[in-house]
Amino acid sequence: MRPHIGIHDFEDAKVLVAEIPELAPNRKPCFSRGAGMTQGSFVRVGDGDRKLTSYEVQLLLASRGQPKDDEAPVPGTGLADFDATLVTALLNRLRTRRPYAFGELDDVAALQRAKALVADDDGTIVASVGGLLSLGSYPQESFPQLMVTFVHYPTAEGANTETGERFVDNVVAEGPIPVMVRDTLLAVRKNMTRRSVVRGAGRADIWQYPEAALREAIVNALVHRDLSPEARGTQVQIEMYPDRLTIRNPGGLFGPVTEDQLGEEGVSSARNASLLRLLEDVPWPGGTHAVCENRGSGIRTMINALRTARMSLPEFKNRVSTFSVTFPNHTLLGEETVDWLNSLGEHGLSESQCVGLAILREGGYLDNQTYRTETRVDSRVATQELGDLIARELVVQTGNRRWARYRLAPALLPSGGSAGSGVRRSDRRGELLKALEGRERSRVELAAATGLTGQTVAYWLRILRSEGLVEATEEKVRNPATRYRRTGKIALGEDGGTKREP
């Protein structure tokens, strides 16, 4: 191991941090040589270790190369097991869009080149797993669990133990992938409600979850799921709760893609490459657009749809054997949140700062990268805006540099620990003016005298200078050593503000 070692300030202490880089996918799993790969491979869970199952070990080994499970032959099947309408639409698109590869081939040869049909061990032409899933009239006849289950639970914990109600709705979506996506969306839409959100000077009614985001998440779960024989007994699962919706599929992220990279332009990797290629030319039922039109853009489309709806971004959880995406059931800038932001009495907040505060109000935290992802600002703007929120005493920072985390200021939190209606902070001008009475002081000295942070001192000094109540002794106001002094005769108002004496 070659750890990156550094010493960092954290909560008034020095912390020694050794960061161990993750192994490349083609070298996993890491295991104890004495115990062997199957018995000596572990995954970290909380503050303990869990031994990987044999399935998880095999999944990591398969991820060292390009899996071919979607090209595996399905004995006893053939062209007759395909939906004729889907086959015709696929062949027409292939011959129109890719004439060099498919223009001169007959139907069977074209389907073989597209990997929808493959040769069995004895040379018989049969359907592939990917061919059945994208074109099959009823793939579940061969693979009963390659389907989607949707369950709507009555409480955030699942079943209602008081009333005995296990679920509100329970739907199974079967058929080829285009049909499963359509029927799953219908089931989710039937169980969704509409909410009112603030849009400019008015309000608009929107669904709980944007359909574009749901569609991309469902398609991704079906297309990128593990199709190895060990995973064919597990379905794609969708669980709806009052506060969230989770979509889960077997098989974690494949290739070099990590949770932090999801949604970044140019970052894409397909476990089932042939299935994905097929679905780029298989249309939606009754439509002309393909199921997967733009490779690698699904997560970005999902994120953009949520941003447009002013909703929190989804939470991605990548495990060796599963991958899930969870959509929180709230809009960031709903009427209640906008009222809370107005109650803070702050002027000049940017739209991205309002979004950041709304996220923190829901009880979460932010770092620089999360702030950039949520608000679509660059690193420079994110650093500047987060610093401004700290200076306004709306946000507090823990940790430094890459370990910096931001949470809502304690003054805005009720005793319960979640954001309340908003408590206006004290006006700091009087404290600074008192500290400058009869003397000159630098920002560092003012921070020591008042107990305020350097950022808060700088924020209120800018206000006092703009009001003509304080002046710098030199032009270089960005220099921490620059000293400040009061101007003219100033008296404190009874309300804690300031006023110039006549």
Coordinates of C-alpha atoms in Angstrom, one line a residue:
M1 CA 0.0 0.0 0.0
R2 CA 1.1 3.6 -0.7
P3 CA -1.1 5.8 1.5
H4 CA -1.3 9.6 1.1
I5 CA -0.5 10.9 4.6
G6 CA -1.3 14.4 5.9
I7 CA -2.0 16.3 9.1
H8 CA -5.2 18.4 9.2
D9 CA -6.9 20.8 11.6
F10 CA -10.2 19.4 12.9
E11 CA -12.2 20.8 15.9
D12 CA -9.2 22.4 17.5
A13 CA -7.0 19.3 17.1
K14 CA -4.4 18.0 14.8
V15 CA -5.5 14.8 13.0
L16 CA -3.2 12.4 11.2
V17 CA -5.0 11.1 8.1
A18 CA -3.7 8.2 6.0
E19 CA -5.7 7.9 2.8
I20 CA -5.5 4.5 1.0
P21 CA -6.2 4.8 -2.7
E22 CA -8.8 2.4 -4.1
L23 CA -7.6 -0.5 -6.2
A24 CA -8.2 -0.4 -9.9
P25 CA -11.1 -2.5 -11.1
N26 CA -8.8 -5.0 -12.9
R27 CA -7.0 -5.8 -9.6
K28 CA -10.1 -6.4 -7.3
P29 CA -10.8 -8.1 -5.0
C30 CA -8.0 -7.3 -2.6
F31 CA -7.7 -10.4 -0.3
S32 CA -5.6 -12.0 2.4
R33 CA -3.2 -14.4 0.7
G34 CA -3.2 -16.8 3.7
A35 CA -7.0 -17.3 3.5
G36 CA -7.3 -17.2 -0.3
M37 CA -9.5 -15.1 -2.5
T38 CA -12.9 -16.7 -1.6
Q39 CA -12.4 -16.7 2.2
G40 CA -10.1 -13.7 2.5
S41 CA -11.9 -10.9 0.6
F42 CA -13.7 -8.4 2.8
V43 CA -15.7 -5.2 2.5
R44 CA -15.9 -2.4 5.0
V45 CA -19.3 -1.8 6.6
G46 CA -19.5 0.9 9.2
D47 CA -16.7 0.3 11.7
G48 CA -16.4 -3.4 10.9
D49 CA -15.5 -5.8 8.1
R50 CA -17.8 -8.3 6.3
K51 CA -16.6 -11.2 4.3
L52 CA -17.6 -11.0 0.6
T53 CA -19.9 -13.7 -0.6
S54 CA -18.8 -16.0 -3.3
Y55 CA -21.2 -14.2 -5.7
E56 CA -19.6 -10.8 -4.9
V57 CA -16.1 -12.3 -5.5
Q58 CA -17.2 -13.6 -8.8
L59 CA -18.8 -10.3 -9.7
L60 CA -15.5 -8.5 -9.1
L61 CA -13.6 -11.0 -11.1
A62 CA -16.1 -10.6 -14.0
S63 CA -15.7 -6.9 -13.9
R64 CA -12.0 -7.2 -14.7
G65 CA -13.0 -7.6 -18.3
Q66 CA -16.2 -7.0 -20.4
P67 CA -19.0 -9.3 -19.3
K68 CA -20.8 -11.2 -22.0
D69 CA -23.8 -12.5 -20.1
D70 CA -26.1 -10.5 -22.3
E71 CA -24.8 -12.4 -25.3
A72 CA -25.3 -15.8 -23.7
P73 CA -27.5 -18.2 -25.7
V74 CA -31.0 -19.2 -24.4
P75 CA -31.6 -22.8 -25.4
G76 CA -34.9 -23.7 -26.9
T77 CA -35.7 -20.2 -28.2
G78 CA -35.5 -18.5 -31.6
L79 CA -36.9 -15.8 -33.9
A80 CA -40.4 -17.0 -33.1
D81 CA -39.9 -15.8 -29.4
F82 CA -39.5 -12.2 -30.6
D83 CA -42.2 -9.6 -30.9
A84 CA -42.6 -9.1 -34.6
T85 CA -43.4 -5.3 -34.3
L86 CA -40.2 -4.7 -32.3
V87 CA -38.1 -6.7 -34.7
T88 CA -39.4 -4.8 -37.7
A89 CA -38.8 -1.5 -36.0
L90 CA -35.3 -2.5 -35.0
L91 CA -34.3 -3.8 -38.5
N92 CA -35.7 -0.7 -40.2
R93 CA -33.6 1.6 -37.9
L94 CA -30.5 -0.5 -38.3
R95 CA -30.7 -0.5 -42.1
T96 CA -31.5 3.2 -42.2
R97 CA -29.0 4.4 -39.6
R98 CA -26.2 1.9 -40.2
P99 CA -26.5 0.8 -43.8
Y100 CA -22.8 -0.2 -44.1
A101 CA -23.2 -2.9 -41.4
F102 CA -26.8 -4.0 -42.0
G103 CA -28.0 -2.8 -45.4
E104 CA -27.2 -5.9 -47.3
L105 CA -28.1 -8.5 -44.6
D106 CA -31.3 -10.6 -44.4
D107 CA -33.3 -10.5 -41.2
V108 CA -31.6 -13.4 -39.4
A109 CA -28.1 -12.3 -40.4
A110 CA -28.8 -8.8 -39.2
L111 CA -30.2 -10.0 -35.9
Q112 CA -27.1 -12.1 -35.5
R113 CA -24.8 -9.2 -36.1
A114 CA -26.7 -7.2 -33.6
K115 CA -26.3 -10.0 -31.1
A116 CA -30.0 -10.5 -30.7
L117 CA -29.5 -14.0 -32.1
V118 CA -26.5 -16.2 -31.3
A119 CA -25.2 -19.7 -31.9
D120 CA -25.8 -22.3 -29.2
D121 CA -23.2 -24.9 -28.2
D122 CA -24.4 -27.2 -31.0
G123 CA -24.5 -24.5 -33.6
T124 CA -28.3 -23.9 -33.4
I125 CA -29.3 -20.2 -33.8
V126 CA -31.2 -19.1 -30.7
A127 CA -32.0 -15.9 -28.9
S128 CA -29.5 -14.3 -26.7
V129 CA -30.3 -13.0 -23.2
G130 CA -30.1 -9.5 -24.4
G131 CA -32.1 -10.3 -27.5
L132 CA -35.0 -11.7 -25.4
L133 CA -34.9 -8.7 -23.0
S134 CA -35.0 -6.1 -25.7
L135 CA -37.2 -7.9 -28.3
G136 CA -38.9 -10.9 -26.7
S137 CA -42.7 -11.2 -26.6
Y138 CA -42.4 -12.7 -23.1
P139 CA -38.8 -13.0 -21.8
Q140 CA -40.1 -14.1 -18.3
E141 CA -41.0 -17.5 -19.8
S142 CA -37.3 -18.3 -19.8
F143 CA -36.3 -16.0 -16.9
P144 CA -39.2 -15.6 -14.5
Q145 CA -37.3 -13.1 -12.2
L146 CA -36.0 -10.7 -14.9
M147 CA -38.8 -8.3 -14.3
V148 CA -39.6 -5.2 -12.2
T149 CA -41.5 -5.2 -8.9
F150 CA -43.1 -2.0 -7.6
V151 CA -44.3 -1.7 -4.0
H152 CA -45.9 1.4 -2.4
Y153 CA -45.5 1.3 1.4
P154 CA -47.8 3.2 3.7
T155 CA -45.1 4.4 6.2
A156 CA -41.5 5.4 6.0
E157 CA -40.5 2.1 7.7
G158 CA -42.6 0.0 5.3
A159 CA -45.7 -1.8 6.5
N160 CA -48.1 -0.2 9.0
T161 CA -47.8 -2.4 12.1
E162 CA -50.7 -0.6 13.8
T163 CA -53.3 -1.1 11.1
G164 CA -51.7 -4.3 9.6
E165 CA -51.6 -2.6 6.1
R166 CA -48.6 -4.2 4.3
F167 CA -48.6 -2.0 1.2
V168 CA -50.7 0.5 -0.6
D169 CA -50.0 -0.9 -4.1
N170 CA -48.1 -3.9 -5.4
V171 CA -47.3 -4.2 -9.2
V172 CA -45.3 -6.6 -11.3
A173 CA -44.1 -5.3 -14.7
E174 CA -43.2 -8.0 -17.2
G175 CA -42.4 -8.2 -20.9
P176 CA -39.4 -6.8 -22.9
I177 CA -37.5 -3.8 -21.4
P178 CA -39.5 -1.2 -23.4
V179 CA -42.8 -2.6 -22.1
M180 CA -41.5 -3.0 -18.5
V181 CA -40.4 0.6 -18.4
R182 CA -43.7 1.8 -19.8
D183 CA -45.8 -0.2 -17.3
T184 CA -43.5 0.7 -14.4
L185 CA -43.9 4.4 -15.1
L186 CA -47.7 3.9 -15.2
A187 CA -47.7 2.2 -11.8
V188 CA -45.5 4.9 -10.2
R189 CA -47.6 7.7 -11.8
K190 CA -50.8 6.2 -10.4
N191 CA -49.3 6.3 -6.9
M192 CA -47.9 9.8 -7.1
T193 CA -49.5 13.0 -6.0
R194 CA -49.0 16.6 -7.1
R195 CA -47.5 19.4 -5.1
S196 CA -47.4 23.2 -5.3
V197 CA -44.0 24.9 -5.8
V198 CA -42.9 28.5 -6.1
R199 CA -41.9 29.5 -9.6
G200 CA -40.9 33.2 -9.8
A201 CA -43.8 35.3 -8.7
G202 CA -46.3 32.5 -9.0
R203 CA -46.9 28.8 -8.2
A204 CA -47.0 25.7 -10.2
D205 CA -48.3 22.2 -9.6
I206 CA -45.8 19.4 -10.3
W207 CA -45.6 15.6 -9.7
Q208 CA -43.8 14.3 -6.7
Y209 CA -41.0 13.0 -8.9
P210 CA -40.2 14.2 -12.4
E211 CA -41.1 11.6 -15.0
A212 CA -37.9 12.1 -17.0
A213 CA -35.8 11.4 -13.9
L214 CA -37.8 8.2 -13.1
R215 CA -37.6 6.9 -16.7
E216 CA -33.9 7.3 -16.9
A217 CA -33.4 5.6 -13.5
I218 CA -35.6 2.7 -14.4
V219 CA -33.9 2.2 -17.8
N220 CA -30.5 2.4 -16.2
A221 CA -31.5 -0.3 -13.6
L222 CA -32.7 -2.7 -16.3
V223 CA -29.9 -2.1 -18.8
H224 CA -27.0 -2.1 -16.4
R225 CA -28.2 -4.8 -14.0
D226 CA -26.1 -8.0 -13.6
L227 CA -27.3 -10.7 -16.0
S228 CA -24.9 -13.4 -14.8
P229 CA -26.6 -16.8 -14.0
E230 CA -26.1 -16.1 -10.3
A231 CA -28.2 -12.9 -10.5
R232 CA -31.0 -14.0 -12.7
G233 CA -33.2 -14.9 -9.7
T234 CA -33.2 -11.2 -8.6
Q235 CA -35.5 -8.6 -10.1
V236 CA -35.2 -4.9 -10.3
Q237 CA -37.0 -3.5 -7.2
I238 CA -38.8 -0.2 -6.8
E239 CA -40.0 0.9 -3.4
M240 CA -42.1 3.9 -2.8
Y241 CA -42.4 5.4 0.8
P242 CA -44.0 8.6 1.9
D243 CA -40.6 10.4 2.1
R244 CA -38.6 8.7 -0.7
L245 CA -38.6 6.4 -3.7
T246 CA -35.8 3.8 -4.2
I247 CA -34.8 1.9 -7.4
R248 CA -32.5 -1.0 -6.8
N249 CA -30.9 -3.4 -9.2
P250 CA -28.5 -6.4 -8.8
G251 CA -24.9 -5.6 -9.7
G252 CA -22.9 -2.6 -8.6
L253 CA -21.3 0.0 -10.8
F254 CA -19.2 -1.5 -13.6
G255 CA -15.8 -0.4 -14.8
P256 CA -14.0 2.8 -13.8
V257 CA -17.2 4.7 -12.9
T258 CA -17.5 5.7 -9.3
E259 CA -20.4 7.3 -7.3
D260 CA -18.6 10.7 -7.4
Q261 CA -18.3 10.6 -11.2
L262 CA -22.0 9.8 -11.9
G263 CA -23.4 12.5 -14.1
E264 CA -20.1 13.9 -15.3
E265 CA -19.7 14.4 -19.0
G266 CA -17.7 11.7 -20.8
V267 CA -17.9 9.2 -17.9
S268 CA -19.7 6.1 -19.0
S269 CA -19.3 2.3 -18.8
A270 CA -21.7 -0.4 -19.8
R271 CA -21.8 -3.9 -18.2
N272 CA -24.2 -5.2 -20.9
A273 CA -22.7 -3.5 -24.0
S274 CA -24.6 -5.6 -26.5
L275 CA -28.0 -5.1 -24.8
L276 CA -27.4 -1.4 -24.6
R277 CA -26.5 -1.2 -28.3
L278 CA -29.7 -3.1 -29.2
L279 CA -31.8 -0.7 -27.1
E280 CA -30.3 2.3 -28.9
D281 CA -32.4 1.1 -31.9
V282 CA -35.5 -0.5 -30.2
P283 CA -38.3 2.1 -30.0
W284 CA -40.7 2.7 -27.2
P285 CA -44.1 0.9 -27.6
G286 CA -46.2 3.0 -30.0
G287 CA -43.4 5.5 -30.5
T288 CA -40.4 6.3 -32.7
H289 CA -37.8 7.3 -30.1
A290 CA -35.4 4.6 -29.0
V291 CA -35.2 3.4 -25.4
C292 CA -31.6 4.4 -25.0
E293 CA -31.0 7.3 -27.4
N294 CA -28.0 8.9 -25.9
R295 CA -25.4 6.7 -24.4
G296 CA -23.9 8.0 -21.2
S297 CA -26.4 10.8 -20.7
G298 CA -29.0 9.1 -18.6
I299 CA -27.7 10.2 -15.2
R300 CA -27.2 13.8 -16.5
T301 CA -30.8 13.8 -17.8
M302 CA -32.0 12.6 -14.4
I303 CA -30.1 15.2 -12.5
N304 CA -31.2 18.0 -14.8
A305 CA -34.8 17.0 -14.5
L306 CA -34.5 17.2 -10.7
R307 CA -32.8 20.5 -10.8
T308 CA -35.5 21.9 -13.0
A309 CA -38.1 20.7 -10.5
R310 CA -36.1 22.3 -7.7
M311 CA -35.7 19.0 -6.0
S312 CA -32.7 17.5 -4.1
L313 CA -30.4 15.3 -6.2
P314 CA -30.7 11.6 -5.8
E315 CA -28.6 9.5 -3.4
F316 CA -26.6 6.8 -5.2
K317 CA -25.4 3.8 -3.2
N318 CA -23.0 1.5 -4.9
R319 CA -22.3 -1.9 -3.3
V320 CA -20.5 -4.9 -4.8
S321 CA -23.7 -6.8 -5.5
T322 CA -26.3 -4.0 -5.7
F323 CA -26.7 -0.4 -6.9
S324 CA -29.6 1.9 -5.8
V325 CA -30.8 5.4 -6.5
T326 CA -33.1 7.1 -4.0
F327 CA -35.1 10.2 -4.7
P328 CA -36.1 12.3 -1.7
N329 CA -39.8 13.3 -1.7
H330 CA -39.5 17.0 -1.3
T331 CA -39.0 20.1 -3.4
L332 CA -36.1 22.4 -2.3
L333 CA -37.9 25.7 -3.0
G334 CA -41.4 24.9 -2.0
E335 CA -43.7 27.6 -0.5
E336 CA -42.7 26.7 3.1
T337 CA -39.0 26.8 2.3
V338 CA -39.3 30.2 0.5
D339 CA -41.1 31.6 3.5
W340 CA -38.3 30.3 5.7
L341 CA -35.6 31.9 3.5
N342 CA -37.5 35.2 3.6
S343 CA -37.7 35.0 7.4
L344 CA -33.9 35.1 7.6
G345 CA -34.0 38.7 6.5
E346 CA -30.9 38.3 4.3
H347 CA -30.5 40.5 1.2
G348 CA -28.4 39.7 -1.8
L349 CA -28.4 35.9 -1.6
S350 CA -27.9 34.2 -5.0
E351 CA -30.3 31.6 -6.3
S352 CA -27.6 28.9 -5.8
Q353 CA -27.1 30.0 -2.2
C354 CA -30.9 29.7 -1.6
V355 CA -30.7 26.2 -3.0
G356 CA -27.8 25.3 -0.7
L357 CA -29.6 26.6 2.4
A358 CA -32.7 24.6 1.4
I359 CA -30.6 21.5 1.2
L360 CA -29.1 22.1 4.6
R361 CA -32.6 22.9 6.0
E362 CA -33.5 19.3 5.2
G363 CA -30.9 18.1 7.7
G364 CA -28.1 17.3 5.4
Y365 CA -24.6 18.7 4.9
L366 CA -22.7 20.2 1.9
D367 CA -19.1 20.1 0.7
N368 CA -17.7 22.1 -2.2
Q369 CA -18.3 19.3 -4.7
T370 CA -21.9 18.6 -3.6
Y371 CA -22.6 22.4 -3.7
R372 CA -21.3 22.6 -7.3
T373 CA -23.3 19.5 -8.4
E374 CA -26.5 20.8 -6.8
T375 CA -26.2 24.4 -8.1
R376 CA -24.2 24.1 -11.3
V377 CA -21.7 26.7 -10.4
D378 CA -17.9 26.3 -10.8
S379 CA -15.4 25.7 -8.0
R380 CA -14.4 29.4 -7.7
V381 CA -18.0 30.6 -7.3
A382 CA -18.8 27.7 -4.9
T383 CA -15.9 28.7 -2.6
Q384 CA -16.9 32.3 -2.7
E385 CA -20.6 31.7 -2.0
L386 CA -20.0 29.2 0.8
G387 CA -17.6 31.7 2.4
D388 CA -20.3 34.3 2.1
L389 CA -22.8 32.1 3.9
I390 CA -20.3 31.5 6.7
A391 CA -19.7 35.2 7.0
R392 CA -23.4 35.8 7.3
E393 CA -23.5 33.2 10.1
L394 CA -26.0 31.1 8.2
V395 CA -23.6 28.2 7.8
V396 CA -20.8 26.7 9.9
Q397 CA -17.8 24.9 8.6
T398 CA -16.1 21.8 10.1
G399 CA -12.8 20.5 8.7
N400 CA -10.5 22.2 6.3
R401 CA -9.6 21.9 2.6
R402 CA -10.9 18.8 1.0
W403 CA -12.4 17.6 4.3
A404 CA -14.4 20.8 4.7
R405 CA -18.1 20.2 5.5
Y406 CA -20.9 22.8 5.9
R407 CA -24.0 22.6 8.0
L408 CA -26.8 25.0 8.9
A409 CA -25.8 27.4 11.8
P410 CA -27.0 26.2 15.2
A411 CA -28.9 29.5 15.7
L412 CA -31.2 28.3 12.9
L413 CA -31.8 24.9 14.4
P414 CA -34.4 24.3 17.1
S415 CA -33.6 21.9 20.0
G416 CA -34.8 19.0 17.9
G417 CA -31.9 19.3 15.5
S418 CA -33.7 20.1 12.3
A419 CA -34.2 23.4 10.7
G420 CA -36.9 25.5 12.2
S421 CA -38.7 28.7 11.1
G422 CA -35.4 30.7 11.1
V423 CA -34.0 32.9 13.9
R424 CA -32.5 36.2 13.0
R425 CA -29.0 36.7 14.1
S426 CA -27.7 39.7 15.9
D427 CA -26.6 42.8 13.9
R428 CA -22.8 42.7 14.4
R429 CA -22.2 46.3 13.5
G430 CA -22.5 47.5 17.1
E431 CA -20.0 45.0 18.3
L432 CA -17.4 46.0 15.8
L433 CA -17.9 49.7 16.3
K434 CA -17.5 49.2 20.0
A435 CA -14.3 47.2 19.4
L436 CA -13.0 50.1 17.3
E437 CA -13.9 52.8 19.8
G438 CA -10.8 55.1 20.3
R439 CA -8.4 52.7 18.5
E440 CA -7.4 51.1 15.2
R441 CA -7.6 47.3 14.7
S442 CA -7.0 44.8 12.0
R443 CA -9.5 42.0 11.1
V444 CA -7.5 39.5 13.1
E445 CA -7.6 41.8 16.2
L446 CA -11.3 42.5 15.7
A447 CA -12.0 38.8 15.5
A448 CA -10.1 38.2 18.8
A449 CA -11.9 41.1 20.5
T450 CA -15.4 40.1 19.4
G451 CA -15.2 36.3 19.3
L452 CA -16.5 36.4 15.7
T453 CA -14.9 34.5 12.8
G454 CA -12.6 36.3 10.4
Q455 CA -15.1 35.8 7.6
T456 CA -17.9 37.4 9.6
V457 CA -15.7 40.3 10.6
A458 CA -14.8 40.9 7.0
Y459 CA -18.5 40.7 6.0
W460 CA -19.6 43.3 8.5
L461 CA -16.6 45.6 7.8
R462 CA -17.7 45.7 4.1
I463 CA -21.1 46.9 5.2
L464 CA -19.8 49.4 7.7
R465 CA -17.4 50.8 5.0
S466 CA -20.2 51.1 2.5
E467 CA -22.3 53.0 5.1
G468 CA -19.3 55.4 5.7
L469 CA -19.1 54.4 9.4
V470 CA -15.7 52.7 9.2
E471 CA -12.6 53.4 7.0
A472 CA -9.4 51.5 6.3
T473 CA -6.1 53.1 7.1
E474 CA -4.7 52.0 3.7
E475 CA -6.0 51.0 0.3
K476 CA -5.2 47.3 0.5
V477 CA -8.4 46.2 2.3
R478 CA -7.8 42.6 1.2
N479 CA -4.7 42.5 3.4
P480 CA -5.5 40.9 6.8
A481 CA -3.0 43.3 8.4
T482 CA -4.9 46.4 7.2
R483 CA -6.2 48.4 10.1
Y484 CA -9.6 50.0 10.5
R485 CA -11.0 52.9 12.4
R486 CA -14.3 54.6 13.0
T487 CA -15.4 57.8 11.1
G488 CA -17.3 60.7 12.6
K489 CA -19.6 60.6 15.6
I490 CA -21.8 57.4 15.7
A491 CA -24.4 56.5 18.3
L492 CA -25.9 53.1 18.8
G493 CA -29.7 52.9 18.3
E494 CA -31.9 51.2 20.9
D495 CA -32.6 48.4 18.5
G496 CA -28.9 47.4 18.2
G497 CA -28.5 49.1 14.9
T498 CA -26.4 52.3 14.2
K499 CA -27.3 55.8 13.4
R500 CA -25.2 58.9 12.7
E501 CA -25.6 61.7 15.2
P502 CA -26.9 65.0 13.8

